[in-house]
Amino acid sequence: TLLRADGVRGRAARRSRQIPIDTTCAGSGSPNDSMTILVTGGAGFIGSNFVLDWLADPATRGLPLVNLDALTYAGNLHNLDALRGDARHVFVQGDICERALLDRIFAEHRPRAVVHFAAESHVDRSILGPGAFIRTNVEGTFALLEAARAHWGALAGDARAAFRFLHVSTDEVYGSLASDAPAFTETHPYEPNSPYSASKAASDHLVRAWHHTYGLPVLTTNCSNNYGPFQFPEKLIPLMIVNALAGKPLPIYGDGQNVRDWLYVGDHCSAIREVLARGRLGETYNVGGWNEMANLEIVHTLCALLDELRPSAAGSHARLITYVKDRPGHDRRYAIDARKIERELGWRPAETFQSGIRKTVQWYLDNPAWIANVQSGAYRDWVARNYAGREARA
């Protein structure tokens, strides 16, 4: 089933944008409405991994899923090629800011849960154009909360008690840590330092308020930096892989010592499933990989793997490392304390960084057509714009 809906930014673009039936991944409908879940942003990086995981897992693979995605630059239906013709997967191209569309989806599919991934998520893009982040992350979350509240309010009995709204957020809302500071816990003050993190912090606060004011049964997860298959090559790891394969410079902001905790996307998906199934209502769960590493160390690790798996006649890929001017407001360190989710739900990541990053590099090596497809003219224009003025440093 394909619901044709306004789905891309700009009224003129929305009027003309439609996806032919034969190019979608959608099936023929939701066979069991009471068990349907609604996933927003399910054609993006983390969202598409979650959709594939949900429909492959023996515990949930018989349950239908409605996937709402606006298909902006980072949303890619090719991520979901494995679901072509699958009746359990109903794809809707649409914008979470469009309340009428949301109401139609809730009325038709009556989801028992919402898993909310849809967001603008790249810090560099938020610096260049913050308006899109306020619209999607704040206004869109507001519209989705209101639509979910209206749906939940009309439910009764077991259906009302079982409904959940899971909001997927980021550790960046907590701000920056000193090198010797303890990791972020769920009670750490919010101190966002970029337009992106500020917009996500605002959405977190909305979700909390809708629980405490209206009783909406919400859950929030704040994750560390994800990596893995289908990640758009604007983020550090895929950007370094695709640049290295093309023999292009590997741009390192500042001194390369900004530290992040790294979480394999498959582990993130399993954590979300646990929180959705057993998390305490109104609670926040930090999800991390227990892998704090500096950006420069990440890039050297990638170069070593590529030297092993795809050696270059020109020498080690590390020769391409180039230091460039740091971005404004670049947080020095993030670190996630994920003990709460382990203590309450028994979740820990299954992948080490070594196993996860090898799987990731191999996936990009095995999928050159996917890389070529996402590296459109618009992508190349953005890369040129973002790195303009960041001259290489010795």
mmCIF file of N, CA and C in Angstrom, residues 154-232:
data_model
loop_
_atom_site.group_PDB
_atom_site.id
_atom_site.type_symbol
_atom_site.label_atom_id
_atom_site.label_comp_id
_atom_site.label_asym_id
_atom_site.label_seq_id
_atom_site.Cartn_x
_atom_site.Cartn_y
_atom_site.Cartn_z
ATOM 1 N N ALA A 154 -8.433 8.222 22.365
ATOM 2 C CA ALA A 154 -9.640 7.551 21.883
ATOM 3 C C ALA A 154 -9.599 6.045 22.108
ATOM 4 N N LEU A 155 -8.473 5.518 22.558
ATOM 5 C CA LEU A 155 -8.368 4.094 22.839
ATOM 6 C C LEU A 155 -8.999 3.764 24.178
ATOM 7 N N ALA A 156 -9.257 2.489 24.384
ATOM 8 C CA ALA A 156 -9.848 2.055 25.652
ATOM 9 C C ALA A 156 -9.232 0.728 26.067
ATOM 10 N N GLY A 157 -9.317 0.437 27.361
ATOM 11 C CA GLY A 157 -8.931 -0.866 27.877
ATOM 12 C C GLY A 157 -7.492 -1.221 27.626
ATOM 13 N N ASP A 158 -7.284 -2.467 27.171
ATOM 14 C CA ASP A 158 -5.929 -2.977 26.971
ATOM 15 C C ASP A 158 -5.183 -2.198 25.896
ATOM 16 N N ALA A 159 -5.881 -1.754 24.841
ATOM 17 C CA ALA A 159 -5.221 -1.014 23.769
ATOM 18 C C ALA A 159 -4.655 0.299 24.291
ATOM 19 N N ARG A 160 -5.392 0.981 25.131
ATOM 20 C CA ARG A 160 -4.914 2.234 25.716
ATOM 21 C C ARG A 160 -3.731 1.983 26.649
ATOM 22 N N ALA A 161 -3.815 0.931 27.448
ATOM 23 C CA ALA A 161 -2.746 0.623 28.395
ATOM 24 C C ALA A 161 -1.458 0.202 27.696
ATOM 25 N N ALA A 162 -1.586 -0.412 26.520
ATOM 26 C CA ALA A 162 -0.406 -0.943 25.828
ATOM 27 C C ALA A 162 0.293 0.083 24.948
ATOM 28 N N PHE A 163 -0.368 1.190 24.635
ATOM 29 C CA PHE A 163 0.202 2.148 23.678
ATOM 30 C C PHE A 163 1.496 2.760 24.221
ATOM 31 N N ARG A 164 2.461 2.975 23.306
ATOM 32 C CA ARG A 164 3.741 3.594 23.676
ATOM 33 C C ARG A 164 4.165 4.595 22.592
ATOM 34 N N PHE A 165 4.850 5.650 23.043
ATOM 35 C CA PHE A 165 5.469 6.633 22.144
ATOM 36 C C PHE A 165 6.941 6.688 22.527
ATOM 37 N N LEU A 166 7.809 6.135 21.667
ATOM 38 C CA LEU A 166 9.245 6.102 21.956
ATOM 39 C C LEU A 166 9.962 7.146 21.102
ATOM 40 N N HIS A 167 10.602 8.067 21.769
ATOM 41 C CA HIS A 167 11.297 9.183 21.132
ATOM 42 C C HIS A 167 12.797 8.901 21.144
ATOM 43 N N VAL A 168 13.416 8.882 19.958
ATOM 44 C CA VAL A 168 14.839 8.578 19.830
ATOM 45 C C VAL A 168 15.618 9.887 19.767
ATOM 46 N N SER A 169 16.507 10.091 20.728
ATOM 47 C CA SER A 169 17.263 11.340 20.805
ATOM 48 C C SER A 169 18.758 11.055 20.882
ATOM 49 N N THR A 170 19.513 12.036 21.318
ATOM 50 C CA THR A 170 20.970 12.012 21.192
ATOM 51 C C THR A 170 21.659 12.441 22.482
ATOM 52 N N ASP A 171 22.899 11.996 22.661
ATOM 53 C CA ASP A 171 23.685 12.441 23.812
ATOM 54 C C ASP A 171 24.142 13.892 23.676
ATOM 55 N N GLU A 172 24.018 14.461 22.476
ATOM 56 C CA GLU A 172 24.497 15.833 22.277
ATOM 57 C C GLU A 172 23.681 16.863 23.051
ATOM 58 N N VAL A 173 22.482 16.482 23.505
ATOM 59 C CA VAL A 173 21.677 17.422 24.296
ATOM 60 C C VAL A 173 22.364 17.768 25.609
ATOM 61 N N TYR A 174 23.270 16.912 26.073
ATOM 62 C CA TYR A 174 23.922 17.120 27.366
ATOM 63 C C TYR A 174 25.099 18.083 27.305
ATOM 64 N N GLY A 175 25.526 18.454 26.104
ATOM 65 C CA GLY A 175 26.641 19.385 25.987
ATOM 66 C C GLY A 175 27.976 18.680 25.885
ATOM 67 N N SER A 176 29.025 19.339 26.353
ATOM 68 C CA SER A 176 30.387 18.841 26.204
ATOM 69 C C SER A 176 30.979 18.492 27.565
ATOM 70 N N LEU A 177 31.823 17.461 27.593
ATOM 71 C CA LEU A 177 32.468 17.007 28.820
ATOM 72 C C LEU A 177 33.956 17.310 28.803
ATOM 73 N N ALA A 178 34.498 17.628 29.974
ATOM 74 C CA ALA A 178 35.949 17.693 30.126
ATOM 75 C C ALA A 178 36.524 16.285 30.045
ATOM 76 N N SER A 179 37.818 16.190 29.786
ATOM 77 C CA SER A 179 38.436 14.883 29.561
ATOM 78 C C SER A 179 38.342 13.970 30.772
ATOM 79 N N ASP A 180 38.290 14.548 31.971
ATOM 80 C CA ASP A 180 38.248 13.729 33.181
ATOM 81 C C ASP A 180 36.883 13.722 33.853
ATOM 82 N N ALA A 181 35.872 14.252 33.188
ATOM 83 C CA ALA A 181 34.529 14.317 33.773
ATOM 84 C C ALA A 181 33.825 12.973 33.648
ATOM 85 N N PRO A 182 32.943 12.639 34.593
ATOM 86 C CA PRO A 182 32.178 11.392 34.461
ATOM 87 C C PRO A 182 31.240 11.434 33.270
ATOM 88 N N ALA A 183 30.908 10.278 32.766
ATOM 89 C CA ALA A 183 30.051 10.170 31.574
ATOM 90 C C ALA A 183 28.642 10.679 31.869
ATOM 91 N N PHE A 184 27.925 11.007 30.780
ATOM 92 C CA PHE A 184 26.559 11.491 30.911
ATOM 93 C C PHE A 184 25.659 10.409 31.509
ATOM 94 N N THR A 185 24.929 10.770 32.556
ATOM 95 C CA THR A 185 23.835 9.932 33.036
ATOM 96 C C THR A 185 22.523 10.563 32.590
ATOM 97 N N GLU A 186 21.428 9.876 32.845
ATOM 98 C CA GLU A 186 20.120 10.369 32.439
ATOM 99 C C GLU A 186 19.710 11.635 33.185
ATOM 100 N N THR A 187 20.367 11.939 34.296
ATOM 101 C CA THR A 187 20.029 13.144 35.065
ATOM 102 C C THR A 187 20.992 14.298 34.820
ATOM 103 N N HIS A 188 21.896 14.146 33.853
ATOM 104 C CA HIS A 188 22.844 15.216 33.547
ATOM 105 C C HIS A 188 22.087 16.432 33.009
ATOM 106 N N PRO A 189 22.468 17.639 33.414
ATOM 107 C CA PRO A 189 21.777 18.835 32.888
ATOM 108 C C PRO A 189 21.889 18.935 31.372
ATOM 109 N N TYR A 190 20.862 19.502 30.769
ATOM 110 C CA TYR A 190 20.890 19.761 29.332
ATOM 111 C C TYR A 190 21.689 21.036 29.068
ATOM 112 N N GLU A 191 22.691 20.926 28.198
ATOM 113 C CA GLU A 191 23.538 22.066 27.834
ATOM 114 C C GLU A 191 23.882 22.003 26.346
ATOM 115 N N PRO A 192 22.888 22.042 25.458
ATOM 116 C CA PRO A 192 23.167 21.901 24.013
ATOM 117 C C PRO A 192 23.980 23.069 23.481
ATOM 118 N N ASN A 193 24.897 22.767 22.549
ATOM 119 C CA ASN A 193 25.825 23.781 22.049
ATOM 120 C C ASN A 193 25.748 24.014 20.549
ATOM 121 N N SER A 194 24.861 23.337 19.855
ATOM 122 C CA SER A 194 24.701 23.548 18.406
ATOM 123 C C SER A 194 23.215 23.687 18.104
ATOM 124 N N PRO A 195 22.868 24.266 16.959
ATOM 125 C CA PRO A 195 21.448 24.304 16.599
ATOM 126 C C PRO A 195 20.825 22.915 16.552
ATOM 127 N N TYR A 196 21.572 21.928 16.088
ATOM 128 C CA TYR A 196 21.049 20.560 16.079
ATOM 129 C C TYR A 196 20.720 20.078 17.485
ATOM 130 N N SER A 197 21.704 20.144 18.381
ATOM 131 C CA SER A 197 21.468 19.611 19.724
ATOM 132 C C SER A 197 20.415 20.419 20.474
ATOM 133 N N ALA A 198 20.343 21.721 20.211
ATOM 134 C CA ALA A 198 19.307 22.533 20.846
ATOM 135 C C ALA A 198 17.917 22.113 20.371
ATOM 136 N N SER A 199 17.797 21.806 19.086
ATOM 137 C CA SER A 199 16.493 21.383 18.563
ATOM 138 C C SER A 199 16.099 20.020 19.120
ATOM 139 N N LYS A 200 17.064 19.124 19.303
ATOM 140 C CA LYS A 200 16.761 17.824 19.893
ATOM 141 C C LYS A 200 16.439 17.967 21.381
ATOM 142 N N ALA A 201 17.135 18.857 22.072
ATOM 143 C CA ALA A 201 16.810 19.102 23.481
ATOM 144 C C ALA A 201 15.380 19.600 23.619
ATOM 145 N N ALA A 202 14.981 20.499 22.724
ATOM 146 C CA ALA A 202 13.611 21.008 22.750
ATOM 147 C C ALA A 202 12.610 19.879 22.541
ATOM 148 N N SER A 203 12.909 18.981 21.607
ATOM 149 C CA SER A 203 11.984 17.867 21.359
ATOM 150 C C SER A 203 11.913 16.937 22.564
ATOM 151 N N ASP A 204 13.040 16.704 23.230
ATOM 152 C CA ASP A 204 13.030 15.894 24.456
ATOM 153 C C ASP A 204 12.121 16.511 25.510
ATOM 154 N N HIS A 205 12.216 17.823 25.659
ATOM 155 C CA HIS A 205 11.396 18.508 26.666
ATOM 156 C C HIS A 205 9.918 18.418 26.320
ATOM 157 N N LEU A 206 9.583 18.514 25.031
ATOM 158 C CA LEU A 206 8.187 18.362 24.627
ATOM 159 C C LEU A 206 7.662 16.976 24.999
ATOM 160 N N VAL A 207 8.449 15.951 24.704
ATOM 161 C CA VAL A 207 8.026 14.586 25.011
ATOM 162 C C VAL A 207 7.799 14.427 26.512
ATOM 163 N N ARG A 208 8.716 14.935 27.303
ATOM 164 C CA ARG A 208 8.562 14.861 28.768
ATOM 165 C C ARG A 208 7.296 15.581 29.210
ATOM 166 N N ALA A 209 7.063 16.769 28.664
ATOM 167 C CA ALA A 209 5.904 17.564 29.077
ATOM 168 C C ALA A 209 4.598 16.884 28.696
ATOM 169 N N TRP A 210 4.551 16.239 27.542
ATOM 170 C CA TRP A 210 3.316 15.567 27.117
ATOM 171 C C TRP A 210 3.005 14.369 28.022
ATOM 172 N N HIS A 211 4.041 13.796 28.621
ATOM 173 C CA HIS A 211 3.815 12.725 29.593
ATOM 174 C C HIS A 211 3.297 13.299 30.916
ATOM 175 N N HIS A 212 3.964 14.314 31.414
ATOM 176 C CA HIS A 212 3.606 14.833 32.738
ATOM 177 C C HIS A 212 2.316 15.649 32.716
ATOM 178 N N THR A 213 2.020 16.285 31.596
ATOM 179 C CA THR A 213 0.799 17.096 31.515
ATOM 180 C C THR A 213 -0.408 16.270 31.097
ATOM 181 N N TYR A 214 -0.231 15.450 30.071
ATOM 182 C CA TYR A 214 -1.366 14.738 29.493
ATOM 183 C C TYR A 214 -1.389 13.246 29.807
ATOM 184 N N GLY A 215 -0.305 12.742 30.375
ATOM 185 C CA GLY A 215 -0.257 11.314 30.677
ATOM 186 C C GLY A 215 0.118 10.436 29.517
ATOM 187 N N LEU A 216 0.527 11.016 28.373
ATOM 188 C CA LEU A 216 0.904 10.217 27.215
ATOM 189 C C LEU A 216 2.021 9.247 27.608
ATOM 190 N N PRO A 217 1.876 7.963 27.304
ATOM 191 C CA PRO A 217 2.872 6.970 27.736
ATOM 192 C C PRO A 217 4.129 7.001 26.862
ATOM 193 N N VAL A 218 5.090 7.798 27.274
ATOM 194 C CA VAL A 218 6.286 8.044 26.467
ATOM 195 C C VAL A 218 7.502 7.355 27.054
ATOM 196 N N LEU A 219 8.486 7.166 26.192
ATOM 197 C CA LEU A 219 9.818 6.683 26.539
ATOM 198 C C LEU A 219 10.813 7.475 25.701
ATOM 199 N N THR A 220 11.984 7.773 26.253
ATOM 200 C CA THR A 220 13.008 8.503 25.505
ATOM 201 C C THR A 220 14.330 7.759 25.601
ATOM 202 N N THR A 221 15.023 7.660 24.475
ATOM 203 C CA THR A 221 16.379 7.120 24.470
ATOM 204 C C THR A 221 17.336 8.196 23.964
ATOM 205 N N ASN A 222 18.464 8.324 24.633
ATOM 206 C CA ASN A 222 19.523 9.246 24.197
ATOM 207 C C ASN A 222 20.750 8.416 23.875
ATOM 208 N N CYS A 223 21.087 8.365 22.585
ATOM 209 C CA CYS A 223 22.151 7.467 22.137
ATOM 210 C C CYS A 223 23.435 8.228 21.848
ATOM 211 N N SER A 224 24.524 7.487 21.822
ATOM 212 C CA SER A 224 25.812 8.039 21.412
ATOM 213 C C SER A 224 25.952 7.931 19.899
ATOM 214 N N ASN A 225 27.129 8.261 19.370
ATOM 215 C CA ASN A 225 27.338 8.280 17.917
ATOM 216 C C ASN A 225 27.147 6.889 17.311
ATOM 217 N N ASN A 226 26.213 6.787 16.377
ATOM 218 C CA ASN A 226 25.968 5.522 15.683
ATOM 219 C C ASN A 226 26.864 5.389 14.459
ATOM 220 N N TYR A 227 27.143 4.154 14.081
ATOM 221 C CA TYR A 227 27.831 3.866 12.825
ATOM 222 C C TYR A 227 27.342 2.513 12.333
ATOM 223 N N GLY A 228 27.490 2.262 11.048
ATOM 224 C CA GLY A 228 27.078 0.994 10.482
ATOM 225 C C GLY A 228 26.555 1.155 9.060
ATOM 226 N N PRO A 229 25.893 0.127 8.518
ATOM 227 C CA PRO A 229 25.382 0.171 7.145
ATOM 228 C C PRO A 229 24.360 1.276 6.933
ATOM 229 N N PHE A 230 24.326 1.800 5.725
ATOM 230 C CA PHE A 230 23.333 2.774 5.254
ATOM 231 C C PHE A 230 23.518 4.180 5.837
ATOM 232 N N GLN A 231 24.656 4.469 6.462
ATOM 233 C CA GLN A 231 24.833 5.819 7.007
ATOM 234 C C GLN A 231 25.264 6.769 5.896
ATOM 235 N N PHE A 232 24.559 7.898 5.794
ATOM 236 C CA PHE A 232 24.827 8.863 4.745
ATOM 237 C C PHE A 232 26.235 9.434 4.909
#
